[in-house]
XYZ file of C-alpha atoms in Angstrom:
685
model
C 100.752 158.915 124.317
C 102.686 161.297 124.107
C 103.355 163.129 120.553
C 106.072 165.523 119.445
C 103.676 168.297 117.224
C 104.734 169.954 114.205
C 104.472 173.091 115.270
C 107.144 172.746 118.431
C 105.020 174.670 120.751
C 101.994 172.589 120.675
C 101.663 169.430 121.757
C 98.266 167.766 122.465
C 97.123 164.621 124.523
C 93.506 162.864 124.069
C 92.381 161.134 127.202
C 88.860 159.292 127.539
C 87.640 158.677 130.713
C 85.687 155.953 131.520
C 87.879 152.835 130.318
C 87.978 149.703 131.675
C 89.702 146.944 131.490
C 88.668 143.923 130.218
C 89.105 140.291 133.070
C 90.618 138.012 130.926
C 88.953 134.024 131.946
C 91.969 131.876 132.213
C 91.753 128.153 129.857
C 91.164 125.668 132.222
C 92.843 123.618 130.241
C 96.291 125.620 129.604
C 98.282 123.154 131.639
C 96.780 120.626 130.886
C 99.410 119.359 128.094
C 101.633 119.302 131.157
C 103.576 115.822 132.478
C 102.464 115.639 136.574
C 103.367 113.236 139.077
C 100.192 111.482 138.573
C 100.706 110.775 134.916
C 102.158 107.094 134.316
C 104.452 106.523 131.540
C 103.660 103.311 129.352
C 106.952 101.750 127.421
C 106.443 101.878 123.611
C 107.308 97.885 122.335
C 109.647 97.012 119.224
C 106.178 96.784 117.742
C 105.221 100.333 118.082
C 102.698 99.466 119.829
C 102.485 101.608 123.790
C 99.568 99.421 125.783
C 98.146 100.524 129.323
C 95.187 99.119 131.076
C 93.257 102.392 129.978
C 94.116 102.642 126.272
C 96.881 101.811 123.637
C 98.774 103.298 121.186
C 99.500 102.036 118.219
C 102.651 103.858 116.186
C 102.331 104.074 112.226
C 105.027 106.357 110.294
C 105.012 110.198 111.695
C 101.405 109.368 113.269
C 99.726 107.416 115.222
C 96.259 105.428 116.572
C 95.226 106.230 119.887
C 92.444 103.622 121.066
C 90.269 104.552 124.325
C 88.120 101.844 125.112
C 85.215 102.312 121.746
C 86.905 104.988 120.669
C 89.916 105.592 118.138
C 91.831 108.563 117.226
C 93.969 109.038 114.432
C 96.807 111.292 114.006
C 98.654 111.972 111.310
C 100.922 115.210 111.110
C 101.486 116.661 107.658
C 105.060 118.692 108.298
C 107.085 119.509 104.920
C 110.302 117.585 104.943
C 109.143 115.387 108.148
C 110.726 111.359 107.248
C 109.785 108.341 109.196
C 113.066 107.542 110.613
C 112.247 106.731 114.235
C 114.048 105.751 117.783
C 112.204 104.786 120.735
C 113.497 104.774 123.646
C 111.274 103.656 127.006
C 107.920 106.018 126.480
C 109.258 108.418 124.353
C 109.446 107.846 120.365
C 111.046 110.591 118.434
C 110.592 110.392 114.653
C 112.574 112.789 111.648
C 115.455 114.874 112.337
C 115.080 118.479 110.907
C 111.960 118.805 111.605
C 111.410 116.330 114.097
C 108.053 115.023 116.194
C 108.765 113.888 119.654
C 105.882 112.130 121.592
C 106.157 110.853 125.407
C 103.251 108.110 125.826
C 101.556 108.127 129.395
C 98.422 106.210 130.389
C 95.877 109.274 129.561
C 98.328 111.669 127.523
C 100.088 111.806 124.449
C 102.595 114.591 125.013
C 103.973 115.881 121.595
C 106.786 118.328 120.678
C 107.729 119.524 117.014
C 110.677 121.001 116.544
C 111.453 123.226 113.893
C 114.315 124.818 112.415
C 112.955 127.283 110.434
C 109.768 128.663 109.059
C 107.359 125.724 107.847
C 103.574 124.764 108.129
C 102.168 122.445 110.696
C 99.435 120.335 109.878
C 97.548 117.396 110.724
C 95.091 115.001 109.020
C 92.465 113.357 112.035
C 89.986 110.221 111.845
C 87.745 110.114 114.573
C 85.865 106.499 115.215
C 83.457 104.620 117.838
C 83.523 100.594 117.377
C 80.661 98.421 118.557
C 81.303 97.559 122.453
C 80.612 94.753 124.554
C 80.536 94.689 128.390
C 79.834 91.882 131.019
C 77.202 94.229 133.292
C 76.077 93.209 136.534
C 72.893 91.759 135.629
C 70.628 94.665 138.388
C 67.071 91.968 137.878
C 69.073 89.590 140.114
C 70.246 90.386 143.329
C 71.079 88.888 146.221
C 70.805 89.802 150.147
C 73.328 89.383 152.801
C 73.700 90.322 156.560
C 77.226 91.258 158.180
C 77.534 90.275 161.896
C 75.405 93.629 162.940
C 72.860 92.243 160.862
C 72.606 94.660 158.699
C 71.245 93.759 155.257
C 74.054 94.347 152.516
C 72.229 93.674 148.701
C 74.791 92.810 145.620
C 74.363 91.614 142.201
C 77.149 88.854 141.661
C 75.315 87.812 138.357
C 76.483 89.878 135.025
C 75.418 89.546 131.441
C 76.581 90.650 127.750
C 75.359 93.825 126.516
C 76.862 95.178 122.924
C 76.448 98.982 122.367
C 76.964 99.637 119.001
C 78.635 102.311 117.256
C 75.646 103.660 115.001
C 73.692 104.216 118.154
C 76.368 107.222 119.448
C 77.890 109.933 118.207
C 81.376 111.012 118.068
C 82.612 114.862 116.752
C 85.882 117.346 117.540
C 85.069 121.046 118.400
C 87.235 124.169 119.757
C 85.928 125.391 123.143
C 86.164 129.231 123.250
C 89.450 128.947 125.021
C 91.048 127.802 121.713
C 91.216 123.923 122.720
C 90.020 120.970 120.607
C 87.510 118.756 122.444
C 86.615 115.092 121.260
C 83.075 114.635 122.038
C 81.247 111.078 122.697
C 77.382 111.711 122.965
C 78.211 115.185 124.009
C 80.489 114.226 126.765
C 84.031 115.148 126.578
C 86.777 112.421 126.362
C 90.345 113.769 124.800
C 90.906 117.568 125.016
C 93.497 119.269 122.813
C 95.156 122.098 124.742
C 95.318 125.662 123.042
C 99.247 124.910 121.636
C 102.143 127.314 122.583
C 105.695 127.239 121.225
C 108.967 127.827 122.647
C 111.648 129.538 121.119
C 115.266 128.437 121.506
C 115.518 131.849 124.112
C 113.145 129.671 125.907
C 109.889 132.922 124.889
C 106.458 131.789 124.742
C 104.341 132.296 121.509
C 100.497 131.531 121.531
C 99.393 129.594 119.253
C 95.754 128.252 117.614
C 94.279 125.745 116.018
C 92.288 125.626 112.803
C 89.934 123.174 112.427
C 88.261 121.970 109.267
C 86.142 119.219 109.451
C 85.037 118.812 105.749
C 89.557 117.593 104.998
C 89.390 116.910 108.765
C 92.406 118.674 109.344
C 94.001 120.334 112.102
C 96.606 123.332 111.236
C 98.282 125.242 114.196
C 99.306 128.475 113.549
C 100.354 131.287 115.490
C 102.634 134.784 115.110
C 106.050 133.876 115.420
C 107.749 137.610 115.097
C 110.805 137.248 116.441
C 111.076 134.127 117.477
C 114.903 132.672 117.827
C 114.541 129.214 115.846
C 114.454 126.145 116.579
C 111.662 126.492 117.625
C 109.265 123.618 119.804
C 105.386 123.589 119.314
C 103.293 121.689 121.631
C 99.942 120.059 120.726
C 99.215 117.331 122.994
C 96.325 114.926 123.774
C 94.793 114.226 127.099
C 92.105 111.767 128.096
C 89.125 113.347 130.327
C 86.388 110.612 129.937
C 84.540 112.182 132.902
C 81.663 110.840 131.405
C 82.827 107.411 130.873
C 81.804 107.664 127.418
C 84.455 105.951 125.933
C 82.558 102.532 127.253
C 85.923 102.338 129.727
C 87.488 103.889 133.146
C 90.191 106.103 131.312
C 91.052 108.971 133.147
C 90.617 107.498 136.652
C 92.436 105.510 139.517
C 91.135 103.605 141.911
C 92.232 102.690 145.582
C 91.058 99.803 148.104
C 89.779 97.211 146.094
C 86.415 98.619 144.499
C 84.993 96.604 141.529
C 84.566 98.953 138.700
C 82.436 98.077 135.654
C 81.002 100.742 132.633
C 77.580 99.989 132.135
C 75.618 101.066 129.497
C 71.947 102.802 128.964
C 69.751 104.477 132.213
C 72.847 106.738 132.199
C 71.952 110.158 133.699
C 73.850 111.661 130.173
C 75.116 109.925 127.473
C 75.073 106.474 127.095
C 77.088 104.773 129.467
C 77.943 105.486 133.624
C 80.220 103.658 136.045
C 78.824 101.156 138.125
C 80.837 101.255 141.443
C 80.727 98.344 144.256
C 83.004 98.755 147.337
C 85.948 96.936 147.979
C 84.887 96.315 151.698
C 86.332 99.220 153.954
C 86.860 102.756 152.540
C 87.851 102.953 148.433
C 87.922 105.534 145.827
C 88.224 106.334 142.549
C 89.914 109.878 141.784
C 91.215 112.091 138.733
C 92.843 115.220 138.553
C 90.387 118.338 137.747
C 92.001 121.742 136.920
C 89.517 124.181 139.526
C 90.862 127.260 138.093
C 88.317 129.904 137.504
C 85.732 127.232 138.258
C 82.252 128.973 140.625
C 81.029 125.645 141.363
C 80.658 121.699 140.788
C 78.237 119.391 140.404
C 77.827 115.404 140.162
C 75.371 112.461 139.730
C 75.191 109.505 141.869
C 72.548 106.338 141.241
C 72.293 104.073 144.298
C 70.655 100.392 143.870
C 69.847 99.056 146.958
C 68.867 100.362 150.467
C 72.435 99.968 151.596
C 74.041 102.938 154.154
C 76.641 104.566 152.155
C 78.770 107.769 151.663
C 79.928 109.402 148.669
C 81.915 112.477 149.021
C 83.958 114.323 146.285
C 86.649 116.141 148.206
C 89.937 117.916 147.565
C 92.011 114.917 148.901
C 90.837 114.831 152.091
C 87.906 112.772 154.058
C 87.361 116.155 156.176
C 88.892 118.758 153.150
C 87.667 122.233 153.077
C 85.332 121.159 150.496
C 83.038 118.563 151.844
C 80.311 117.336 148.553
C 78.597 114.467 150.592
C 75.567 112.910 149.326
C 74.410 110.948 151.773
C 71.028 108.570 151.892
C 72.138 106.618 155.335
C 69.217 103.522 154.772
C 67.368 104.685 152.242
C 66.729 103.513 149.068
C 67.870 106.211 146.319
C 65.681 105.962 143.086
C 66.535 107.856 140.330
C 69.742 109.798 139.283
C 70.586 112.833 142.284
C 72.247 115.795 141.209
C 74.316 117.900 143.996
C 76.326 120.587 143.512
C 78.568 123.312 146.016
C 80.798 126.060 145.533
C 84.546 124.881 146.501
C 87.112 126.699 147.671
C 89.563 125.607 145.286
C 92.045 126.188 142.718
C 94.435 124.738 140.281
C 95.023 121.686 139.995
C 93.200 119.212 142.964
C 91.843 115.389 143.258
C 88.331 114.641 142.428
C 87.735 111.766 144.823
C 85.007 109.474 145.152
C 84.751 107.478 147.914
C 82.953 104.869 149.407
C 82.478 102.617 152.397
C 81.781 98.850 152.686
C 80.093 96.899 149.179
C 77.915 100.088 148.706
C 76.776 99.734 144.919
C 75.924 102.529 143.064
C 76.575 104.991 139.747
C 78.657 107.745 138.739
C 77.815 109.889 136.260
C 78.198 113.135 135.071
C 81.035 115.447 137.003
C 81.085 118.794 136.020
C 83.430 121.806 137.265
C 81.419 125.063 135.806
C 83.710 127.933 134.623
C 81.536 131.183 134.152
C 81.534 132.867 130.689
C 84.384 136.159 130.423
C 82.597 139.092 130.680
C 82.978 140.897 127.539
C 84.473 144.690 127.001
C 83.491 147.735 125.098
C 80.598 149.869 125.497
C 76.665 149.799 124.411
C 74.723 152.351 123.434
C 74.132 154.803 123.944
C 77.214 155.884 125.676
C 78.195 159.242 127.374
C 81.837 159.957 127.217
C 83.669 163.081 128.929
C 86.787 163.863 126.695
C 89.936 165.771 128.461
C 92.146 168.067 126.579
C 95.924 167.636 128.258
C 96.968 170.066 125.194
C 100.524 172.085 125.851
C 101.631 175.141 124.934
C 97.712 177.388 125.923
C 95.514 176.574 123.418
C 92.724 178.843 122.999
C 90.750 177.141 120.474
C 89.458 173.820 120.228
C 87.652 171.892 117.629
C 86.818 167.845 117.978
C 86.300 165.537 115.920
C 84.078 162.430 117.407
C 83.433 160.185 114.108
C 80.001 159.807 114.049
C 78.792 163.255 112.728
C 77.381 164.979 115.651
C 79.268 167.695 116.258
C 77.597 168.489 119.656
C 79.743 170.808 121.993
C 82.851 170.006 119.271
C 84.364 173.723 120.413
C 84.240 173.008 123.930
C 87.969 172.069 125.701
C 86.856 168.818 127.776
C 83.214 168.228 126.010
C 80.854 165.337 127.049
C 79.475 163.485 123.482
C 77.172 160.431 123.407
C 76.976 158.073 121.261
C 73.818 156.648 120.257
C 74.348 153.868 117.871
C 76.745 151.083 117.359
C 80.180 151.030 115.379
C 83.490 151.785 116.118
C 85.102 155.924 115.933
C 88.038 157.398 114.866
C 88.243 160.795 117.543
C 90.340 163.843 116.220
C 91.277 167.099 118.126
C 92.467 170.251 116.388
C 94.077 173.012 119.079
C 94.673 176.152 118.087
C 96.410 179.142 119.516
C 98.725 182.523 117.946
C 101.457 180.115 116.760
C 99.149 177.768 114.891
C 97.435 174.774 115.212
C 98.011 171.190 115.495
C 95.815 168.083 115.098
C 96.043 164.725 117.162
C 94.094 161.507 115.904
C 92.646 158.420 117.929
C 91.958 155.592 115.330
C 89.710 153.402 116.297
C 89.273 155.093 120.081
C 86.054 154.296 120.749
C 83.980 150.917 120.668
C 80.438 151.170 120.555
C 78.256 147.855 120.769
C 73.813 147.628 120.695
C 73.074 146.467 123.914
C 72.940 142.651 124.700
C 70.127 141.033 123.472
C 69.150 138.478 125.998
C 65.403 137.636 125.008
C 64.866 136.233 121.761
C 61.887 134.664 119.767
C 60.845 131.977 117.527
C 58.309 131.825 115.017
C 56.840 129.024 113.643
C 54.553 127.838 110.702
C 53.130 124.908 108.817
C 51.156 123.423 106.618
C 49.695 119.918 106.311
C 46.079 120.123 104.738
C 46.351 121.923 101.086
C 42.694 120.985 100.454
C 43.236 119.905 97.207
C 45.507 122.717 95.790
C 48.594 120.276 96.828
C 48.944 117.296 97.996
C 48.475 117.136 101.897
C 51.632 116.881 103.925
C 51.113 115.439 107.184
C 53.890 115.749 108.683
C 54.719 119.301 108.381
C 52.393 120.640 111.276
C 54.115 118.313 113.514
C 57.483 119.049 112.947
C 57.355 123.230 112.901
C 55.173 122.691 116.131
C 57.493 120.092 117.751
C 60.194 122.730 117.099
C 58.861 125.394 118.486
C 57.464 124.033 121.803
C 61.204 122.607 122.292
C 62.616 126.025 121.527
C 60.483 128.330 123.539
C 61.970 128.534 127.128
C 65.080 127.100 126.275
C 67.074 129.418 128.683
C 71.036 128.993 129.001
C 73.845 131.129 129.556
C 71.886 134.287 130.863
C 69.784 133.835 127.319
C 66.164 132.885 127.075
C 63.497 131.924 124.221
C 60.314 132.868 124.408
C 57.220 132.107 121.357
C 56.388 134.929 118.806
C 53.584 132.961 117.364
C 53.051 130.205 115.845
C 50.347 128.984 112.925
C 49.133 125.855 111.305
C 47.055 124.965 108.576
C 44.637 127.265 107.585
C 45.624 130.114 110.034
C 49.051 130.248 108.470
C 49.697 132.424 105.156
C 51.160 134.686 103.091
C 50.760 137.491 105.301
C 52.918 136.168 107.738
C 55.954 136.140 105.112
C 55.147 138.959 102.645
C 57.084 141.842 102.161
C 54.442 143.810 100.478
C 51.035 142.548 102.359
C 50.209 144.765 105.306
C 49.474 142.495 108.495
C 50.940 143.101 112.042
C 52.542 139.622 112.758
C 55.127 138.643 110.685
C 58.134 135.842 110.490
C 60.352 138.699 110.126
C 59.455 139.977 113.670
C 61.495 137.399 115.353
C 65.224 136.047 115.307
C 64.251 132.367 114.283
C 61.250 131.312 111.547
C 61.108 127.767 110.783
C 58.193 127.292 107.778
C 57.329 123.202 107.237
C 55.143 122.933 103.658
C 55.313 122.388 100.038
C 57.396 124.845 98.238
C 59.489 124.875 95.480
C 63.215 126.895 93.560
C 60.865 130.455 93.915
C 57.853 130.139 96.078
C 56.383 128.475 99.225
C 52.832 127.421 99.123
C 49.499 127.560 101.489
C 46.367 126.018 101.847
C 43.566 127.008 99.811
C 41.779 128.984 102.557
C 44.268 131.900 102.252
C 43.844 134.437 99.512
C 47.560 133.546 98.359
C 48.146 130.224 97.610
C 51.719 130.747 96.926
C 54.113 133.150 97.644
C 57.088 134.161 95.509
C 60.302 134.559 96.356
C 60.024 138.323 95.390
C 57.678 139.364 97.322
C 60.310 138.042 100.515
C 62.707 139.781 102.586
C 64.109 139.344 105.566
C 66.185 140.898 108.118
C 65.512 144.359 107.623
C 63.033 143.987 111.087
C 64.299 141.333 113.214
C 64.715 137.873 111.854
C 68.474 136.678 111.837
C 67.754 132.371 111.107
C 65.196 131.390 108.747
C 64.399 127.564 108.275
C 61.944 126.528 105.050
C 61.308 122.503 104.982
C 60.154 123.315 101.593
C 61.426 120.968 98.619
C 63.810 122.502 95.978
C 63.895 126.029 97.639
C 67.459 125.879 96.977
C 67.874 124.218 94.186
C 71.604 124.491 92.857
C 71.113 125.682 89.509
C 68.438 128.461 91.114
C 70.207 129.184 94.215
C 71.444 132.102 93.569
C 68.344 134.077 93.313
C 67.856 133.742 96.693
C 70.714 136.621 97.703
C 67.786 138.870 97.136
C 65.969 137.900 100.225
C 68.968 138.732 102.539
C 68.986 142.272 104.222
C 70.435 141.354 107.290
C 69.454 137.736 107.340
C 72.525 135.769 108.915
C 71.544 131.895 107.631
C 68.834 130.318 105.042
C 68.503 126.542 105.271
C 66.801 124.103 103.627
C 66.013 121.511 100.481
C 68.271 121.527 97.205
C 66.241 118.505 96.224
C 63.012 117.443 97.342
C 62.479 116.666 100.818
C 61.515 113.861 103.349
C 59.404 115.550 105.905
C 59.205 113.825 109.502
C 57.263 114.455 112.708
C 60.328 114.021 114.872
C 62.933 116.545 112.564
C 61.416 119.180 114.466
C 62.304 118.082 118.139
C 65.641 116.741 116.712
C 66.523 120.009 115.063
C 65.588 121.497 118.300
C 68.019 119.211 120.308
C 70.928 119.328 118.310
C 70.457 123.358 118.630
C 70.759 123.220 122.239
C 71.856 120.026 122.965
C 69.542 117.500 125.528
C 67.888 114.378 125.417
C 64.931 114.365 122.812
C 62.954 110.419 122.231
C 65.565 108.950 124.790
C 68.948 110.351 122.686
C 71.846 112.776 123.767
C 72.212 115.337 121.367
C 75.727 117.495 121.460
C 74.985 121.381 120.767
C 75.450 122.113 117.069
C 75.538 125.313 115.530
C 72.717 125.864 113.086
C 73.652 124.664 109.695
C 75.048 121.868 111.005
C 71.722 121.182 113.282
C 70.173 121.349 110.299
C 72.792 118.965 108.037
C 72.191 116.186 110.645
C 69.053 116.204 111.745
C 68.313 115.533 107.626
C 71.081 112.791 108.076
C 69.564 111.324 111.378
C 65.840 111.087 109.565
C 66.608 110.591 105.484
C 69.467 108.631 105.426
C 69.652 108.370 101.743
C 72.013 109.592 99.242
C 69.578 110.778 96.665
C 67.907 113.966 98.631
C 69.830 117.157 99.146
C 69.401 119.727 101.559
C 71.498 123.192 101.401
C 72.050 125.959 103.575
C 72.717 129.662 102.314
C 74.618 132.341 104.997
C 75.868 135.562 104.746
C 79.547 136.116 106.107
C 80.992 135.921 108.681
C 77.720 134.467 110.070
C 78.040 130.422 108.634
C 79.355 128.938 112.158
C 76.197 130.932 113.869
C 75.366 128.951 117.073
C 71.769 129.190 118.625
C 71.978 132.232 121.143
C 72.864 130.992 124.612
C 74.182 128.084 123.045
C 77.188 129.497 121.619
C 78.020 132.582 119.588
C 76.732 134.086 116.948
C 78.472 137.283 114.876
C 76.406 140.583 114.763
C 77.060 142.158 111.435
C 76.250 140.162 108.162
C 78.138 141.254 105.381
C 76.473 141.059 101.644
C 78.740 138.543 100.404
C 76.253 135.403 100.640
C 77.552 131.328 100.396
C 76.071 128.147 99.487
C 76.644 124.854 100.538
C 74.751 121.760 99.590
C 74.551 118.074 101.150
C 73.752 115.128 100.601
C 71.353 113.420 103.263
C 73.133 110.075 104.082
C 74.705 109.526 107.280
C 78.452 109.510 107.516
């Protein structure tokens, strides 16, 4: 950048070496809203219902209900001036005129476009529901054996049984991913994606938009910078079925050829609650779906064989012998469990995942994943050394640099080297002088330096069950704390690992681990995440009688000054609504404090469920989806207490309220002094 000087004989340019571009990871669902040759249109009937073999869409006013197996998604546009007059033609329904909403219905796609003739807010109310689901499933306990002309043994399962899966035993949720798409999950498996929206103006210029999700109000808002847009504009929020994990209870998103027999079976799956039971159609047969491989570095699938038949499963790009042959081949062998294979594809863009079988092979298919690595991050880590280069004209004779961090070392050199030792954003200026005067150029927020990325995090846990008469025994406190600790220690995901810092139980627990005033080398504040389970009150926590200090008041606690970011006190009344503001004093860099607002109910399994909700996975046979730290606490109490007369609560420093456990989602780097509070009843929705 070249600026004209106030003194016409001097012009200053500051250039900084070592600035590297940041590679951007393309959104894998960027084109998921587009109609492809594989999309099968579905006619909308006079009753406003469009039904296919996989799903149905029922229109009601300007909105609709999308039913995919046992999943129902309700969407209602909230657009000022939108009337409900509609025109239907084939698979297309147009609602309103100025503004208007256009829907095109395909088997696995609701292609939507909103046309605005002037600036107007666009939002939706939504509802997600699961229904009980009854399936007729092969009875795997009653096999029949036959032989073909070559005396090859063929095992089949001709008998069926009726199985009911109850909605209460599954979970459904919607969350944004890192690219700005909204994804509906059932039991942690994606079933529907709403690709990041965009807008096209009257000239065809594209404007990137974004979703804002409000789970409390159940609204989705579409917004973006439309500066310079020529109206009318068309916004493109769209819904596509993915259902890679069969969690809708059917085979939505998949197409079959060669007459295979497909049924979705509950229970015993590799992931989630359902998987696809697949019987070949006599020769070569397949099921397939389209996947966008943009940015994919590896892919995997899981299969299970139920009888020792010879079989081949191939996951390919559309050819039996393609450039990426993903073959699971155990001829004549009994496979006793789920087998997951993975490979590095040589594909890009939209390709077909095809699962082939030969003869009458019976197998289960589940958990097909394409993995996209996290994008690289920009900025510099401290200490960071930069060389500044003076490109001034008109022969300056002296230089005065201001590097923005208060360190004037080398500030009078023409081309100085400067080291930034602390994280921060720095403004840099140079004043150059010659015989005719001086001039200054300033680069605002020119250098961004971050602390080195932390890759190892630590957890601390403490629980008191035995109070020896000072307080009543609290039997579940120690199992809760220890189970949490055991299920966090060893976690490793996204290049981040969790190790144990310390754990203390019963008589080994004590105020010395939590107190500001007591001197002791092991402190909860030296870990990243700490959990205490035991008796508490609205201004203190309690320990057993073998401790010299039996209770520790809030006024002797402060966290975050050393290391602690996330704290859970599984204790009664800590965040009582009337006195919760007093707990602001413990925030000294702390991000989140979770606890109870009322009396609490502690259960042995709460620690394991809490850990499973923080990092995803299975605990006691139940799958859990990754949640942020506040939601994980709330849902753990709902899972285990399920009563409206008990309340949990959270307190957090902005903007850290949506922190995830490191390795499993994003978390804020700089908590502010603005402290927020929220309480919730412990009743499952």
